[in-house]
Structures are given as structure tokens and as C-alpha cells.
Amino acid sequence: MTQMETFTTASLGDLTARLKQAVATMARQDAELLEAEASERSVTSRLSWHLQPLFPDWNLDCEFNCWTGPWQRKGHMIVSTTSAATEARTIFPDLMIHRRRQGDRLAVIEVTLSSQRQTRHQVIKKLRHCQARLACSHALLLEVGVGDQCGDYEIHTLESERERLLKTNVLGEKRSIITRPIQ
């Protein structure tokens, strides 16, 4: 058993390494799907298929909507939508790595496609909401290339979107930290 499966938290480096591995596998095995510019739901579903073996002691859920308490059930809906909608208007994470009924929530992952019109600001806002509401250790944005950009991808952490992050050291002094996207 690796450290990832043993503890409820894991290093961001280990998490992104596994995500990169799953994306590379998806690009090889599901190239037709990416070249055809399949929907975000289809791509996310296939990604979870490739990601699950890399997290054997964790559950991976797409469009996770099983809020565990009444306080979580309220406020997640922006406007009503149907399952047939291609542009969802609810706030459910695209992918969540967690242990059902145990409260261990490792990561929330939002997936966007290069063909989508959605702004990064909207996705980051959704990601922040999901991470806060679900108390996940990590939050990542995965931008997947489709069509002519098939095989390209970018991974960003939630923190990488902040230009400056104030941290407090042991003396209580504030200092600025510049963060950068994961390469």
C-alpha cells in the first residue's frame, strides 16, 4: 500500500503525477473521442476510468452530487437543469477522489475542453466552491485538448490561479509567495 492510499492527504506532486499518467493513457487509448470533440461528460467519464486503477483504495465519482448533510444540500443549485443538458447549471465537481461515507476527500477535479467557451474565471469559481463545500485537500483544474489539440493538456492547482498568496510565518509576519501553474 502506498502513502497515497494509507493517509487521507497526499502530496500534490503525487496526485498530479497520477493525473498526468491517466491523461496520457486516455490520449493514447481514447484518441478518437478527443479528436471527435466529445462532450466534457464523455471525456471526464473516460478519464475516471483511467484514473481509478491509480487510486485503488479510493472512490472516484463523476458529477458527485451526494452531499452528506442538509447544510450541503442547500445552496449548491444555481438554476435548474436536466440530465440532457450539455451545459450544466448546477455546481457538482466533475471528478472527486474520496472515500464514500468516511469523510476522506482527497481531491476535486474540474475538467474543461479546449473547445469550450467557458472562462477560466467561471471554472475557478466553481472549483473554489466545491473545494470549500466538500472540504477536499486538493483542487485541480485539468484543461484537455480536443480536436486539433488532441493530446495537449494543462494541469493547474487552485492555488496556481492566485498571483500572490499571503502566508503567515511563526512570528506572525506576512510575506508574499508567488505561485505558478504546474508544468
Short mmCIF file of C-alpha atoms in Angstrom, two decimals, residues 13-148:
data_model
loop_
_atom_site.label_atom_id
_atom_site.label_comp_id
_atom_site.label_asym_id
_atom_site.label_seq_id
_atom_site.Cartn_x
_atom_site.Cartn_y
_atom_site.Cartn_z
CA GLY A 13 3.08 16.17 -6.68
CA ASP A 14 1.94 12.56 -6.30
CA LEU A 15 -1.63 13.50 -7.17
CA THR A 16 -0.65 15.40 -10.31
CA ALA A 17 1.75 12.63 -11.39
CA ARG A 18 -1.11 10.14 -11.29
CA LEU A 19 -3.40 12.56 -13.11
CA LYS A 20 -0.77 13.06 -15.84
CA GLN A 21 -0.44 9.29 -16.20
CA ALA A 22 -4.22 8.88 -16.60
CA VAL A 23 -4.43 11.72 -19.15
CA ALA A 24 -1.57 10.22 -21.18
CA THR A 25 -3.32 6.83 -21.16
CA MET A 26 -6.60 8.45 -22.20
CA ALA A 27 -4.86 10.33 -25.04
CA ARG A 28 -3.48 7.02 -26.36
CA GLN A 29 -6.49 4.78 -25.84
CA ASP A 30 -9.32 7.24 -26.45
CA ALA A 31 -7.83 9.48 -29.15
CA GLU A 32 -10.92 9.05 -31.35
CA LEU A 33 -13.08 10.51 -28.59
CA LEU A 34 -10.79 13.52 -28.15
CA GLU A 35 -10.36 14.08 -31.89
CA ALA A 36 -14.14 13.99 -32.37
CA GLU A 37 -14.51 16.68 -29.67
CA ALA A 38 -16.77 14.54 -27.49
CA SER A 39 -18.65 16.21 -24.64
CA GLU A 40 -16.98 17.11 -21.36
CA ARG A 41 -19.04 14.41 -19.63
CA SER A 42 -17.78 11.74 -22.03
CA VAL A 43 -14.17 12.82 -21.62
CA THR A 44 -14.49 13.04 -17.83
CA SER A 45 -16.06 9.59 -17.71
CA ARG A 46 -13.18 8.07 -19.68
CA LEU A 47 -10.64 9.95 -17.58
CA SER A 48 -12.13 8.50 -14.39
CA TRP A 49 -11.90 5.04 -15.98
CA HIS A 50 -8.14 5.52 -16.45
CA LEU A 51 -7.64 7.25 -13.09
CA GLN A 52 -9.42 4.70 -10.86
CA PRO A 53 -6.68 1.98 -11.02
CA LEU A 54 -4.17 4.58 -9.85
CA PHE A 55 -6.23 5.13 -6.68
CA PRO A 56 -7.23 1.56 -5.72
CA ASP A 57 -8.33 2.36 -2.15
CA TRP A 58 -10.29 5.47 -3.10
CA ASN A 59 -13.61 6.06 -4.85
CA LEU A 60 -13.73 8.19 -7.99
CA ASP A 61 -17.09 9.77 -8.75
CA CYS A 62 -18.08 11.91 -11.73
CA GLU A 63 -20.56 14.75 -11.22
CA PHE A 64 -20.63 13.97 -7.49
CA ASN A 65 -23.97 15.13 -6.09
CA CYS A 66 -24.26 13.07 -2.91
CA TRP A 67 -23.96 15.86 -0.39
CA THR A 68 -23.68 14.30 3.07
CA GLY A 69 -25.68 16.71 5.18
CA PRO A 70 -28.60 19.13 4.93
CA TRP A 71 -26.24 22.11 5.06
CA GLN A 72 -24.53 20.79 1.95
CA ARG A 73 -27.74 20.06 0.07
CA LYS A 74 -28.84 23.67 0.21
CA GLY A 75 -27.19 26.28 -1.92
CA HIS A 76 -25.50 24.06 -4.48
CA MET A 77 -28.08 24.67 -7.18
CA ILE A 78 -27.78 27.78 -9.29
CA VAL A 79 -30.67 27.14 -11.70
CA SER A 80 -32.50 24.01 -12.66
CA THR A 81 -31.22 21.80 -15.46
CA THR A 82 -31.89 18.36 -16.88
CA SER A 83 -29.58 15.41 -17.35
CA ALA A 84 -29.83 16.01 -21.11
CA ALA A 85 -28.27 19.46 -20.80
CA THR A 86 -24.81 19.80 -22.29
CA GLU A 87 -24.02 22.99 -20.40
CA ALA A 88 -24.84 22.15 -16.79
CA ARG A 89 -26.00 24.89 -14.46
CA THR A 90 -25.51 23.10 -11.18
CA ILE A 91 -22.37 23.06 -9.10
CA PHE A 92 -21.18 19.48 -8.84
CA PRO A 93 -17.49 18.61 -9.20
CA ASP A 94 -16.55 16.87 -12.45
CA LEU A 95 -14.41 14.35 -10.56
CA MET A 96 -13.97 13.69 -6.89
CA ILE A 97 -11.43 11.35 -5.29
CA HIS A 98 -12.75 10.36 -1.89
CA ARG A 99 -13.84 7.55 0.39
CA ARG A 100 -17.59 7.29 0.46
CA ARG A 101 -19.21 7.55 3.91
CA GLN A 102 -15.84 8.02 5.61
CA GLY A 103 -15.42 11.74 5.09
CA ASP A 104 -11.99 11.39 3.47
CA ARG A 105 -11.90 13.76 0.49
CA LEU A 106 -8.60 13.83 -1.32
CA ALA A 107 -9.29 15.97 -4.37
CA VAL A 108 -11.85 17.68 -6.52
CA ILE A 109 -11.01 17.98 -10.22
CA GLU A 110 -12.68 20.20 -12.78
CA VAL A 111 -12.25 19.27 -16.43
CA THR A 112 -12.54 21.72 -19.30
CA LEU A 113 -12.06 21.10 -23.00
CA SER A 114 -10.12 23.31 -25.39
CA SER A 115 -13.32 23.67 -27.44
CA GLN A 116 -15.38 25.11 -24.57
CA ARG A 117 -16.38 28.75 -24.30
CA GLN A 118 -16.40 28.77 -20.51
CA THR A 119 -13.98 31.26 -18.98
CA ARG A 120 -11.30 30.11 -16.58
CA HIS A 121 -12.73 32.54 -14.01
CA GLN A 122 -16.06 30.66 -14.01
CA VAL A 123 -14.33 27.30 -13.61
CA ILE A 124 -12.09 28.55 -10.79
CA LYS A 125 -15.14 29.95 -9.00
CA LYS A 126 -16.87 26.56 -9.27
CA LEU A 127 -13.70 24.78 -8.13
CA ARG A 128 -13.32 27.03 -5.08
CA HIS A 129 -16.96 26.41 -4.17
CA CYS A 130 -16.60 22.64 -4.46
CA GLN A 131 -13.35 22.52 -2.51
CA ALA A 132 -14.81 24.61 0.31
CA ARG A 133 -18.16 22.81 0.47
CA LEU A 134 -16.64 19.35 0.33
CA ALA A 135 -13.50 20.14 2.38
CA CYS A 136 -11.17 18.49 -0.15
CA SER A 137 -7.44 18.51 0.47
CA HIS A 138 -6.64 19.43 -3.13
CA ALA A 139 -8.40 21.15 -6.03
CA LEU A 140 -7.20 20.87 -9.62
CA LEU A 141 -8.24 22.21 -12.99
CA LEU A 142 -7.47 19.98 -15.96
CA GLU A 143 -7.70 21.54 -19.42
CA VAL A 144 -7.86 18.79 -22.05
CA GLY A 145 -7.08 19.42 -25.70
CA VAL A 146 -9.63 18.10 -28.19
CA GLY A 147 -9.90 18.21 -31.98
CA ASP A 148 -6.65 19.58 -33.43
#
